[in-house]
Tab-separated table of C-alpha atoms and ligand atoms in Angstrom:
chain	number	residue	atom	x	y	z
F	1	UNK	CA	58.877	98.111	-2.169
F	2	UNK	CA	57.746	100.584	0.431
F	3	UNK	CA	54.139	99.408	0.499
F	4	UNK	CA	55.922	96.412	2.648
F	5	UNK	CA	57.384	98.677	5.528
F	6	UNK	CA	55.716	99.899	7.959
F	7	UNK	CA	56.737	103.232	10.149
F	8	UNK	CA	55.460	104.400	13.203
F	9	UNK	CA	56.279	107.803	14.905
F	10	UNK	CA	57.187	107.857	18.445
F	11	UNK	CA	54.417	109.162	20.199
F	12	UNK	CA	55.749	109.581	23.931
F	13	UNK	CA	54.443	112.989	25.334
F	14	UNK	CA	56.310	114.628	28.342
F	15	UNK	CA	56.975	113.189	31.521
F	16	UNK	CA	60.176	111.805	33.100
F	17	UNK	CA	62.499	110.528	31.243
F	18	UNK	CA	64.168	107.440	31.797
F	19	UNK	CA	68.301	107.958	33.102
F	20	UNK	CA	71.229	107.377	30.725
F	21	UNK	CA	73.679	107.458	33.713
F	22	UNK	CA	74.471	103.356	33.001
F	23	UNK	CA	74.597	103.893	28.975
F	24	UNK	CA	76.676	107.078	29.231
F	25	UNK	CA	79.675	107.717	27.475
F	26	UNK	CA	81.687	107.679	30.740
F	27	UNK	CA	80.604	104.124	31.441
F	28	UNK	CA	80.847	102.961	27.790
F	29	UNK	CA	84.267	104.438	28.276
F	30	UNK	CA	84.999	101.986	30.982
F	31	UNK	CA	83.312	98.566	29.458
F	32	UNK	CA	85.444	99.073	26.327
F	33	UNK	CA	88.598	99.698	28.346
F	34	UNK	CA	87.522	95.791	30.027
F	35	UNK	CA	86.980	94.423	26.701
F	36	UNK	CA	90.112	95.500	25.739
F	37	UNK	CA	91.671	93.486	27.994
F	38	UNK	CA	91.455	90.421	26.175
F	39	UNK	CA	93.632	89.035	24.300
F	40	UNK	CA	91.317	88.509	21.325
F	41	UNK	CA	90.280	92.135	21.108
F	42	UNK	CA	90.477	93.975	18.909
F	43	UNK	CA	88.061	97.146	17.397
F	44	UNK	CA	86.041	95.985	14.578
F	45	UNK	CA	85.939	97.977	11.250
F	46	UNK	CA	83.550	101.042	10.533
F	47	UNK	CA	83.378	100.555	6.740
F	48	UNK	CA	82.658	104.482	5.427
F	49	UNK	CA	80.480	103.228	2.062
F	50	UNK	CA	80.776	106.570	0.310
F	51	UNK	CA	80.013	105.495	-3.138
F	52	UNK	CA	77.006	103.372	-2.029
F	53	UNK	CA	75.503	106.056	-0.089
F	54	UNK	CA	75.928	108.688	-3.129
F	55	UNK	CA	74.235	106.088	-5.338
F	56	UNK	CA	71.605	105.113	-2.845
F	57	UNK	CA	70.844	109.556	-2.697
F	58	UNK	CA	72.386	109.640	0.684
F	59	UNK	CA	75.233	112.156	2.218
F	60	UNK	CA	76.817	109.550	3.328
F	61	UNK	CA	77.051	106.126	5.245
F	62	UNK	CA	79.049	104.202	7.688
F	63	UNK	CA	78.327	100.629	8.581
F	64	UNK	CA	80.074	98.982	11.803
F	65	UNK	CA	81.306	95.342	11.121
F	66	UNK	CA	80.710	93.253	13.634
F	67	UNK	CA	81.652	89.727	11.890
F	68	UNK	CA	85.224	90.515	12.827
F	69	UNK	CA	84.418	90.548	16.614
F	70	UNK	CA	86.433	88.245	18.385
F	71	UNK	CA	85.994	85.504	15.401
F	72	UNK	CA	82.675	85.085	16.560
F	73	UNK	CA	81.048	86.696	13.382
F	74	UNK	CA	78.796	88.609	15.691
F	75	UNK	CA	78.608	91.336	18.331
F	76	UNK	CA	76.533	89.464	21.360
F	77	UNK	CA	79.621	88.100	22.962
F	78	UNK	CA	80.627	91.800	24.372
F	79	UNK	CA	77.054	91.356	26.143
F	80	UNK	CA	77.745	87.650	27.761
F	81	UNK	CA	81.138	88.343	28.632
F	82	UNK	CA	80.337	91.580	30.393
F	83	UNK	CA	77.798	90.327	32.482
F	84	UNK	CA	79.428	87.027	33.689
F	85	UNK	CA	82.234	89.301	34.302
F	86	UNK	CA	80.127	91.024	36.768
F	87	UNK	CA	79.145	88.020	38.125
F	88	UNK	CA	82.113	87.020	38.913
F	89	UNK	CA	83.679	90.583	40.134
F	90	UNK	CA	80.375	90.186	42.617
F	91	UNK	CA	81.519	86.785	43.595
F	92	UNK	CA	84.756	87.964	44.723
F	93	UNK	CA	83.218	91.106	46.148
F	94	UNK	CA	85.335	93.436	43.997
F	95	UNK	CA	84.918	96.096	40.926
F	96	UNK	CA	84.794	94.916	37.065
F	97	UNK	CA	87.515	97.163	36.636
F	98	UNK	CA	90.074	95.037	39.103
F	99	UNK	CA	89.412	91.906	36.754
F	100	UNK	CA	90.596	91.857	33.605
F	101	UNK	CA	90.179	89.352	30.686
F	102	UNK	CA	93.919	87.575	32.371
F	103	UNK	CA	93.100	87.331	36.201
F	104	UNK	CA	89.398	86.451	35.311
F	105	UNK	CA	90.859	83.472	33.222
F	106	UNK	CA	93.261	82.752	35.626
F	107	UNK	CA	93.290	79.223	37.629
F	108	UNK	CA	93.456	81.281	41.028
F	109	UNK	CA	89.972	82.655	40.097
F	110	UNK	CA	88.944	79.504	38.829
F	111	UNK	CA	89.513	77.976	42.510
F	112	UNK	CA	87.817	81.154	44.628
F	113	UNK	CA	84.590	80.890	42.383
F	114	UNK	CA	84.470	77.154	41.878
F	115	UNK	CA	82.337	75.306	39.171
F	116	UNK	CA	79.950	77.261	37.714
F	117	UNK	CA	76.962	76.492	35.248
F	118	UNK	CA	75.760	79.090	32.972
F	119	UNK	CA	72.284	78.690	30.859
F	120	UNK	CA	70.645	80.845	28.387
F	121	UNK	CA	68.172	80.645	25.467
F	122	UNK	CA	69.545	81.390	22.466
F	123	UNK	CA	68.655	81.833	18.441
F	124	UNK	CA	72.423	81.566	17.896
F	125	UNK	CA	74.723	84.741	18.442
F	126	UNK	CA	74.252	84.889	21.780
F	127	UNK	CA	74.815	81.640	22.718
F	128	UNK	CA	78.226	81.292	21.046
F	129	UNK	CA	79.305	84.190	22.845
F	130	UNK	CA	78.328	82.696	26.009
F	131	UNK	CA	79.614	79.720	25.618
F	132	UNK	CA	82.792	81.298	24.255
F	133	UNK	CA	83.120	83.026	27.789
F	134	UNK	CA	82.379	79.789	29.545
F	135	UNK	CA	85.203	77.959	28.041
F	136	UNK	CA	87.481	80.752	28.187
F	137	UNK	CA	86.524	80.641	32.064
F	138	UNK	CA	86.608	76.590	32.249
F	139	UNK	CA	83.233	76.785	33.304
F	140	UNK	CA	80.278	75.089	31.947
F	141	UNK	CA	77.563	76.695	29.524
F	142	UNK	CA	73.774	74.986	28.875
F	143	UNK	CA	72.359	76.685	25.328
F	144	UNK	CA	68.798	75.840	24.076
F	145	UNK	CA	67.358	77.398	20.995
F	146	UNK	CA	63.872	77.439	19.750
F	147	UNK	CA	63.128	75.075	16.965
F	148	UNK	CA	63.629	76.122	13.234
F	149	UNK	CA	67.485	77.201	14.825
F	150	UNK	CA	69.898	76.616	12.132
F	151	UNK	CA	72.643	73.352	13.018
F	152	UNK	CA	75.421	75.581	11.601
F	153	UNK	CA	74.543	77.818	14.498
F	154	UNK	CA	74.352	75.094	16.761
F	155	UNK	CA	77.252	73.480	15.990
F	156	UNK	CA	79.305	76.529	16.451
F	157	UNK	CA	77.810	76.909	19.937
F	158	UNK	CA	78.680	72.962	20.369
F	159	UNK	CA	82.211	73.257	19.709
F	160	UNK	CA	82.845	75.617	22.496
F	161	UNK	CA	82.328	72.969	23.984
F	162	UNK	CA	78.877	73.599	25.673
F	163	UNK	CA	75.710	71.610	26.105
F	164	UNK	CA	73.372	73.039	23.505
F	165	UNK	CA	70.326	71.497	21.747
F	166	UNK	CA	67.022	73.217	19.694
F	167	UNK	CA	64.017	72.619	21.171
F	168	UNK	CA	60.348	72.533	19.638
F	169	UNK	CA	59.194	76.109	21.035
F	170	UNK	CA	59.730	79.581	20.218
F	171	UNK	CA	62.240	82.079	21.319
F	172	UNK	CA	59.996	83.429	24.387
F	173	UNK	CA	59.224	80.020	25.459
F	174	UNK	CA	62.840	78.459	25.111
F	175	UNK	CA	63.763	81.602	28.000
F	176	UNK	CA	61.184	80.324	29.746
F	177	UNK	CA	62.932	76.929	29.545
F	178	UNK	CA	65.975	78.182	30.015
F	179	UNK	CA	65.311	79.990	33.676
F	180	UNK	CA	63.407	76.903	35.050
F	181	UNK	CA	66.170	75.182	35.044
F	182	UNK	CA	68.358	77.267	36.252
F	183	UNK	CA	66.301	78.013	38.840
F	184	UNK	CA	65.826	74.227	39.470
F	185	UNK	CA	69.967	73.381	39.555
F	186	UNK	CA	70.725	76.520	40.857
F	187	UNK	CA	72.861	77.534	37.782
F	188	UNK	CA	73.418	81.292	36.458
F	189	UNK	CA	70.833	81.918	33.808
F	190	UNK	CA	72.682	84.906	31.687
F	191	UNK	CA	69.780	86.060	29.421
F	192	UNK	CA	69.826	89.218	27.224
F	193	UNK	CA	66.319	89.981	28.294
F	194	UNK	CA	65.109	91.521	31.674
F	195	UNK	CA	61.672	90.669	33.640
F	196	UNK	CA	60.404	91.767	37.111
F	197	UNK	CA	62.841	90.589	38.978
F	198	UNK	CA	65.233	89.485	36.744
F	199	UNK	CA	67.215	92.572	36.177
F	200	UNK	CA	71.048	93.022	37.233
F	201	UNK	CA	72.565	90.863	34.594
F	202	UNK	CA	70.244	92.056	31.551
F	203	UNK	CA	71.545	95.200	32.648
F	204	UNK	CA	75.283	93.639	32.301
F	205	UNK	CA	74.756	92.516	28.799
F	206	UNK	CA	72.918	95.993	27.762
F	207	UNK	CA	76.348	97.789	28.819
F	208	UNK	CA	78.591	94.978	27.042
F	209	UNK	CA	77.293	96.687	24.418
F	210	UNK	CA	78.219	99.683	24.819
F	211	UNK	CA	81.512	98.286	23.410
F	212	UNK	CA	80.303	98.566	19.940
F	213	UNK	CA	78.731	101.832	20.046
F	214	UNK	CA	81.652	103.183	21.638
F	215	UNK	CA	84.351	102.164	19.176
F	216	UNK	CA	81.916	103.525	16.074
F	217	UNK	CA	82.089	107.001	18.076
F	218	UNK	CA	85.646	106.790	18.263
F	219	UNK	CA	86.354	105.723	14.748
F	220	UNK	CA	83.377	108.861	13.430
F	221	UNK	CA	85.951	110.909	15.172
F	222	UNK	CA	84.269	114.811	14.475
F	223	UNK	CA	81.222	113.342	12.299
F	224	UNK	CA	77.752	113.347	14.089
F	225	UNK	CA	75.611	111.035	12.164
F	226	UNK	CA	72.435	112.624	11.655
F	227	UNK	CA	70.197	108.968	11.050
F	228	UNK	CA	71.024	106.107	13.168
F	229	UNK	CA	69.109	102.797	12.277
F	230	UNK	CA	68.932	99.808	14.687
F	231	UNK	CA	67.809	96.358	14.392
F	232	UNK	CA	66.018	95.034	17.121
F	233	UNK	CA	64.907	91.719	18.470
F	234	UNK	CA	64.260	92.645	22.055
F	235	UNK	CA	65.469	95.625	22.064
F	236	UNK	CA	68.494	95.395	24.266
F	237	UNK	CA	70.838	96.219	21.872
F	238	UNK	CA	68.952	98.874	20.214
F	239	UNK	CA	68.371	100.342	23.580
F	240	UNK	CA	71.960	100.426	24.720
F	241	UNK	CA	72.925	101.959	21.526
F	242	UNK	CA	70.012	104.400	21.415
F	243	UNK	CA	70.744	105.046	25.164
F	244	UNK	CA	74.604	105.778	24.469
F	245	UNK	CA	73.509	108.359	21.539
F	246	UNK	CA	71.033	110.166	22.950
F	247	UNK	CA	73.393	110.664	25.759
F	248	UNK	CA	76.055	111.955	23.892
F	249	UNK	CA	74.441	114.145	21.569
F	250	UNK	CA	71.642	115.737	23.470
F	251	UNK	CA	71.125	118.358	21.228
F	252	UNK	CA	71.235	117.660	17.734
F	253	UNK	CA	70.417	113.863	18.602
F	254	UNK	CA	70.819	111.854	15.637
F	255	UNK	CA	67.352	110.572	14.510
F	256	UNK	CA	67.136	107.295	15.860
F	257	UNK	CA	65.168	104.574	13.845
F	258	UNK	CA	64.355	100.931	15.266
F	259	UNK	CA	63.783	98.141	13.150
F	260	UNK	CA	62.115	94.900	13.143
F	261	UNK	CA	60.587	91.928	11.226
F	262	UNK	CA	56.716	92.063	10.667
F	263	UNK	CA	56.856	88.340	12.097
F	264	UNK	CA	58.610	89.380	15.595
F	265	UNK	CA	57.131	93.319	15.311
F	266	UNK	CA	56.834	93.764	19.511
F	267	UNK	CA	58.322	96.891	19.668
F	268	UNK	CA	56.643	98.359	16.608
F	269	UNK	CA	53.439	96.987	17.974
F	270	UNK	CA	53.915	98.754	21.564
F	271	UNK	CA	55.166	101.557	20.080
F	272	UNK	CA	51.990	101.940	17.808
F	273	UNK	CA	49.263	101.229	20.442
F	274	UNK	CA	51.034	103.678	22.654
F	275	UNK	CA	49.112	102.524	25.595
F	276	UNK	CA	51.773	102.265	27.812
F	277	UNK	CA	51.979	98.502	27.771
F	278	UNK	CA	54.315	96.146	26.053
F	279	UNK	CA	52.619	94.377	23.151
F	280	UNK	CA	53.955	91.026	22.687
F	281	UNK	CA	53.769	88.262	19.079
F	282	UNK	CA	53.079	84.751	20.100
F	283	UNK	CA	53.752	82.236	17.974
F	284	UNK	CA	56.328	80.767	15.600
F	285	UNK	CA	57.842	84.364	14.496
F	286	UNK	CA	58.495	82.729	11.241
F	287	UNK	CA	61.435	85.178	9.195
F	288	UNK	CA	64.564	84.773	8.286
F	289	UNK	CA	66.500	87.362	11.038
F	290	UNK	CA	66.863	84.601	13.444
F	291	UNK	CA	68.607	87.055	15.908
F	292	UNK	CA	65.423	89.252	15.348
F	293	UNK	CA	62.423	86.701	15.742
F	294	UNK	CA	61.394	87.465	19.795
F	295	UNK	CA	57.869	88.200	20.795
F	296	UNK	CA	58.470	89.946	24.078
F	297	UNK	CA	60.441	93.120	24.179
F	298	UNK	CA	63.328	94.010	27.129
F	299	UNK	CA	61.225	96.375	29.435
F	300	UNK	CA	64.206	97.899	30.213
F	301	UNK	CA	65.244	98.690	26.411
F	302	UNK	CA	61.830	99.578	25.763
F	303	UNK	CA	62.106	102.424	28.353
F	304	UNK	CA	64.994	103.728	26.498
F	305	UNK	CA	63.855	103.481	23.389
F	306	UNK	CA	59.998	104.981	24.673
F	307	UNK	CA	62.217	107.888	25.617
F	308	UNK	CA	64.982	108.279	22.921
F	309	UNK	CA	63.984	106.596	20.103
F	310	UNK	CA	62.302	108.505	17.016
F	311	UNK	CA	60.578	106.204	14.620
F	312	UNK	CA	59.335	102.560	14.578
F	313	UNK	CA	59.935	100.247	11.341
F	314	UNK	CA	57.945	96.786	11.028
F	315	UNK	CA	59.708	95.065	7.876
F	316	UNK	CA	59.326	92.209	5.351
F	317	UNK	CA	62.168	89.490	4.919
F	318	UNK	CA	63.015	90.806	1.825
F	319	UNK	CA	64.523	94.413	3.371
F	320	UNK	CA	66.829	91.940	5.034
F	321	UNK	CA	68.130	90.041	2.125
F	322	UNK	CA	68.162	93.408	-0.016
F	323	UNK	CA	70.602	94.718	2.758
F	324	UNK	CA	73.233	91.437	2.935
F	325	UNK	CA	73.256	91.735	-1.024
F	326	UNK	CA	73.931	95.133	-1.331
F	327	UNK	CA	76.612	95.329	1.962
F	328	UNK	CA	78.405	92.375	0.318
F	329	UNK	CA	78.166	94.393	-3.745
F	330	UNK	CA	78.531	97.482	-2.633
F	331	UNK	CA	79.491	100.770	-4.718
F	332	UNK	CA	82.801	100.064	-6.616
F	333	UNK	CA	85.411	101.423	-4.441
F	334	UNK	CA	83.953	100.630	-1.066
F	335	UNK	CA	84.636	97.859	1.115
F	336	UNK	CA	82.128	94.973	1.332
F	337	UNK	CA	80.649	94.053	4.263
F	338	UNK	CA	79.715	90.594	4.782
F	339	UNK	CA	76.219	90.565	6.985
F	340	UNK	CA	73.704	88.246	7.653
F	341	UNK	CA	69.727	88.011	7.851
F	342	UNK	CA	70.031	90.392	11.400
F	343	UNK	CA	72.760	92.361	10.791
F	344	UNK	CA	71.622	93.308	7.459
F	345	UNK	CA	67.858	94.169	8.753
F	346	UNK	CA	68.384	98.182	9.786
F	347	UNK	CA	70.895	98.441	6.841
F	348	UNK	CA	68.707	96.815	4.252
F	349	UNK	CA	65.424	98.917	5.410
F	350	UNK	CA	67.383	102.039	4.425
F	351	UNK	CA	67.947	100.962	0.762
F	352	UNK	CA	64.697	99.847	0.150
F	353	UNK	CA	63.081	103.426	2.037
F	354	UNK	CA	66.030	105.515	0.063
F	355	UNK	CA	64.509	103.066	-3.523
F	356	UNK	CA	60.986	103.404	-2.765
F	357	UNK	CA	58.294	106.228	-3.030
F	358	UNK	CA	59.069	109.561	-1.215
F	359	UNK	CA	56.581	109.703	1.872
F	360	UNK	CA	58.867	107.710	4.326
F	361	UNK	CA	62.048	109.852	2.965
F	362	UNK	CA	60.422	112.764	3.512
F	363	UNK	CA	59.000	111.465	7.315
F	364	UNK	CA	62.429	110.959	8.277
F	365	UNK	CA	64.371	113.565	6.176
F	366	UNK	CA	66.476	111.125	4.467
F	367	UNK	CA	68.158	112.366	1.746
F	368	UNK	CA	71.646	113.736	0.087
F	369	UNK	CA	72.661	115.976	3.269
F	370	UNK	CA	72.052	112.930	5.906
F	371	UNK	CA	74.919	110.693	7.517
F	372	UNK	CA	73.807	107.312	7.970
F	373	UNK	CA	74.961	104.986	10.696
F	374	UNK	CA	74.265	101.545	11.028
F	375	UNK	CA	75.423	98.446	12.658
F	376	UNK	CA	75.664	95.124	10.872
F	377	UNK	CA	75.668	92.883	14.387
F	378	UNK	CA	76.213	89.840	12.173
F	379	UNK	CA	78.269	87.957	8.997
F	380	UNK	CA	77.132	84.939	7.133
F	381	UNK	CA	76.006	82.754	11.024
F	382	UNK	CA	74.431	80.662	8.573
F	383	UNK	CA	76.430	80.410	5.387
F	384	UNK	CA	74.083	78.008	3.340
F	385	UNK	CA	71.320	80.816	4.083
F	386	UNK	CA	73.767	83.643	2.942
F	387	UNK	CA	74.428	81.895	-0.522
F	388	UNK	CA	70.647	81.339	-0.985
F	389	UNK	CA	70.172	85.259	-0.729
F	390	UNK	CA	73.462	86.573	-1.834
F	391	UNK	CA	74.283	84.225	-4.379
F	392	UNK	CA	70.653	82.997	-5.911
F	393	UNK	CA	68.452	85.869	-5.040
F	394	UNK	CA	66.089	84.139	-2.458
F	395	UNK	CA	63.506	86.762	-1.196
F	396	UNK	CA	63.964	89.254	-3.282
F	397	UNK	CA	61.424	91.848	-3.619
F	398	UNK	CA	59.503	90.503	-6.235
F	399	UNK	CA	58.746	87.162	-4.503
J	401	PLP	C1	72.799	89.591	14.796
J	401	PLP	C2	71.841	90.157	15.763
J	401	PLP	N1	71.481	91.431	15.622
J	401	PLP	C3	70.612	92.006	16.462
J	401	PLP	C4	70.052	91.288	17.501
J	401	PLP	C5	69.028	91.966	18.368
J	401	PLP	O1	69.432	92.169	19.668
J	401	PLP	P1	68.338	92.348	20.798
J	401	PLP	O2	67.680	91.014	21.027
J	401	PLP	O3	69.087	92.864	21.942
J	401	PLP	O4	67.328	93.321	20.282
J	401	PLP	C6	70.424	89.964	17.696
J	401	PLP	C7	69.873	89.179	18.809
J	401	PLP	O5	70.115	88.005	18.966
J	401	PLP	C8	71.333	89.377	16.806
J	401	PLP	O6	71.711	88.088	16.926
């Protein structure tokens, strides 16, 4: 139903905007080119759904599939793996560019950078992709997650082999766990959210992104999506992606659509009180997109998005599962997408606006002439969950 989303304009007015120069094509250019180094990679599939989109009223609709990254079912390792990376690049006082995936794996490296500890706070995706990295590396990884995490996430994150447990607090609190002790042992806390003074490797993991948006380019080849919708938990991928965009098409930007759980709605709720202040949720952010469910946006997203972003969604739990059943049925003909709670989120909000009354069509001229892009950032992370919604209906519209 439409009654359940909420949309917010972007009010910005004037003043200087914030520089693309790190989210550019040029350097998304040159993070792909590193990721392509390893001998895992390889570009995931844009699946072009145009028999869904004709029978959702749409022009048409891509969707970027990021359960085929790296086996990792998720995109959040090209963050985690860019930034330590970096890190390590620094370490040895040279470019990213002289270090790829081989010599950074390599036992010579290994010996000039010694043993290393890396910690982060994690709901899941990005804490198998850092602990991917850190075995990869032979270093060690520390993972906590906030409590209601699901143990199929966990485990996964466990048999890379790092040290990972769910705590009893919420996402915002478990960072806040997270960098005392690193601060405390002196290990590398690689978190995808920035603070004052806790910038350079946010940064990192923004650009890892880059990675995906850059391969969905390449693979529109001529076709300039006109809507892009993004999911958004802090906002650094959204942000990177929005960034990347709004670089690239300066005029005729696509119109660029964030999207986020009513539980976890920071964004929406800075965007809407326009006060120039970030608006945080406290709490247990209680929804099913797990990758989704953070109360305190990435200032430094949030400047991107303040500046290049065009509308604001708050959404229900049931836009979600809407999206992962529809993505995984799609129109006969196209290819199914297998996405989870978060990755489905942006996809899902689309089908429900392009089902529902005509007001929030009509706000965002959605309709048979628009090309959609989105980006499912997940598969099924937590397959019991997936069968529950894909399978038996759970939160379905009507309950
Ligand atoms: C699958 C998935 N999609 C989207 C996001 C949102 O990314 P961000 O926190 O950068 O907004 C996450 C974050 O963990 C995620 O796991």
């Amino acid at each position: 139903m439409n009654e359940n989303i909420r949309i917010v304009q972007n009010k910005k007015q004037g003043g200087a905007l914030t520089s693309l120069d790190t989210l550019n094509e040029k350097t998304a250019e040159k993070v792909q080119r590193w990721h392509s180094s390893f001998d895992i990679y390889q570009e995931t599939p844009l699946a072009h759904l145009t028999n869904t989109a004709k029978e959702l009223g749409l022009g048409d609709l891509y969707v970027k599939d990021e359960s085929y990254r790296f086996g990792l079912n998720a995109f959040k390792v090209l963050g985690s793996s860019f930034a330590i990376g970096n890190y390590i690049a620094g370490l040895l006082g040279e470019e990213i560019d002289k270090l790829p995936f081989a010599r950074l794996i390599s036992q010579k490296v290994h010996d000039q950078v010694g043993e290393l500890t890396f910690v982060t706070a994690t709901d899941g995706n990005h804490g198998r992709g850092l602990a991917w990295t850190a075995s990869r590396l032979r270093q060690h990884a520390i993972v906590y997650m906030p409590k209601g995490s699901s143990q199929e996430r966990l485990d996964n994150i466990l048999a890379e082999g790092a040290d990972a447990s769910i705590t009893d607090m919420n996402y915002d609190e478990t960072v806040r766990l997270a960098k005392s002790k690193a601060e405390r042992e002196n290990d590398i806390l690689v978190q995808d959210t920035a603070w004052n003074g806790y910038e350079k490797i946010p940064a990192w993991i923004m650009q890892g992104y880059l990675t995906m948006a850059y391969e969905a380019y390449r693979q529109l080849k001529e076709q300039r999506p006109t809507h892009i919708f993004l999911q958004a938990g802090v906002g650094s991928m959204a942000g990177a992606v929005t960034g990347f965009f709004a670089s690239l098409f300066e005029k005729e930007k696509p119109v660029i659509t964030i999207v986020e759980p009513h539980k976890a709605n920071c964004i929406f709720r800075t965007a809407e009180a326009n006060d120039g202040k970030l608006h945080v949720v406290k709490g247990d952010m209680d929804t099913i997109m797990a990758g989704l469910a953070c109360g305190e946006p990435n200032p430094a997203g949030w400047n991107v998005l303040r500046d290049y972003a065009d509308y604001f969604i708050s959404c229900p739990d049931s836009a979600a599962a809407k999206g992962m059943r529809i993505l995984g049925n799609p129109a006969k003909g196209d290819t199914r997408v297998i996405s989870g709670e978060s990755g489905a989120a942006a996809f899902g909000c689309v089908a429900q606006i392009m089902q529902g009354r005509d007001e929030i069509r009509e706000m965002l001229n959605l309709g048979s002439s628009s090309k959609v892009l989105c980006f499912s950032t997940e598969g099924n992370t937590d397959r019991e969950r997936y069968r529950e919604i894909v399978w038996n209906g759970a939160y379905s519209d009507n309950q």
